[in-house]
């Protein structure tokens, strides 16, 4: 076993990995960005190193800095967790080259599964069922049309080869839609993954997302730990996961088949460690009466929702992954794996379900996690801490176990009621309403509930009013908070300095700040009128597209410009209705966080 491991992540998953290392008797090295100086993952680790000298999120992505810390600290291995450097083949390779063990699969497996067309080709060769469609990339719209008409039939799904998790996913219901879907998918693939290649799949009607947990060691042993049903997703983000799938969805025979498919898929790429085969479970594909399971993609890392499987199997997936990386044999054979009871996980995100799931970052006031029988909370926050708009809005994962799905649901509702988080809006009321719905009880996919704006709006009434994190006294230096919408999600942006009067530099929400100034927050709500005129940039990046000009009249929420940051397109929308008085932005030029994007003067109640 290793004696010291670097954890290249933050938040709950970093804490989860540190716990596993503690139990294995291995010292842990945390890395952090300035914003996370006092975060739980830093406090818990044996030692910690500051990575800050770039934008907050990018620090955790810096291969060079992380490998440098590993060398200085004498860490023999690096655990990437999920996100950031997980599933980054060049990073896995760089670890190898630096003589540090990457806790995960070989770079070749990450690479093979990273290309969805290559993965489909390998899976087909290994006898793993893939969603019917093309294996070779499709070069032109004309080719796509021919294949869709002759071989697949409409509706057809167009997917980006570099994609995954729903990025670059388009549906063409009929011939007329195909060109738009093809181009949209290709453009998104190029933008996010620098790969415009697309392929086609038969579009399955209302499938379930069913995935299977895999563990593999370096000696060639591969086992599966049963399936998880993650059909409840919003914009391809999972919100609730359960294991096993409802018993009327996956029966023991199908479970065995799905497990075997997962094991074969992992073997085909010489997988090592913890991984997941994601698949679509189609229960009513056209006139076919038998349910079918198709390989979708493989996640070559430990996943957010691994915990539900830990609850039903009693197997510590993170520890097994670390053991496997160290060359040890898996602690379990397939016949040792027994599923018991039912586990459910709710992602407690700082989001407002009644406002289109807008991010609701902020400072956490009082914070108390639920406990009691069958309850587990994996979190990376604490009372007085902050959910930063710079990172993922997941505050905690609430996981429960009980003897069956019905009892697990009741236990989850009890635990959600016990969870106290002040200062932030979270998805707790959403989860309470969803788990109490008839559709959840029946084990349906709940796709319509997630789309039902009216239903979602009602959830806000149940929400406890967020308590301001701190009493505010008179300000001599203000730290203003602006609500800004990016890609349909709301962010609060803090700008320290003299109040914005319009124009002016704007300071910048510095992330590698020196001594933190005494904080006084003056909240300015956007929406509802009366907000500040100046819209500051919520992030640092490159101005990719400007869609308005000075003098234009804009509506609240209207798209103003697109900022490219960390390979993501961030749509910036108007924070209020009015006229664009100033527009100090230029396409192609860099922009700092906090720098003004536009000054919008109110439309003086003239319109409606
Ligand atoms: C599909 C599909 C239907 N047919 N592919 C891809 C990414 C993942 N997040 C959802 N994806 C889908 N791929 C074909 N050929 C439907 C979805 C889908 C979905 C699947 C299961 C559960 C929830 C879903 C929500 C949206 C889209």
Short mmCIF file of C-alpha atoms in Angstrom, two decimals, residues 2 65 89 99 122-123 125 174 201 216 223 318 320 355 367 484 522 581:
data_model
loop_
_atom_site.label_atom_id
_atom_site.label_comp_id
_atom_site.label_asym_id
_atom_site.label_seq_id
_atom_site.Cartn_x
_atom_site.Cartn_y
_atom_site.Cartn_z
CA UNK A 2 1.04 3.60 -0.55
CA UNK A 65 1.37 22.56 -10.13
CA UNK A 89 -5.77 10.92 -20.40
CA UNK A 99 6.67 8.14 -11.65
CA UNK A 122 -14.56 -1.53 -29.17
CA UNK A 123 -17.80 -2.50 -27.46
CA UNK A 125 -16.15 -6.00 -31.13
CA UNK A 174 -37.98 13.98 -38.77
CA UNK A 201 -28.14 6.45 -32.90
CA UNK A 216 -11.14 -4.13 -11.51
CA UNK A 223 -16.53 -7.63 -10.80
CA UNK A 318 -13.09 4.19 -2.97
CA UNK A 320 -11.07 -0.85 -3.41
CA UNK A 355 -36.48 29.60 -10.57
CA UNK A 367 -25.89 23.97 9.26
CA UNK A 484 -26.11 37.64 -13.01
CA UNK A 522 -24.97 44.99 0.45
CA UNK A 581 -26.31 53.00 -22.40
#
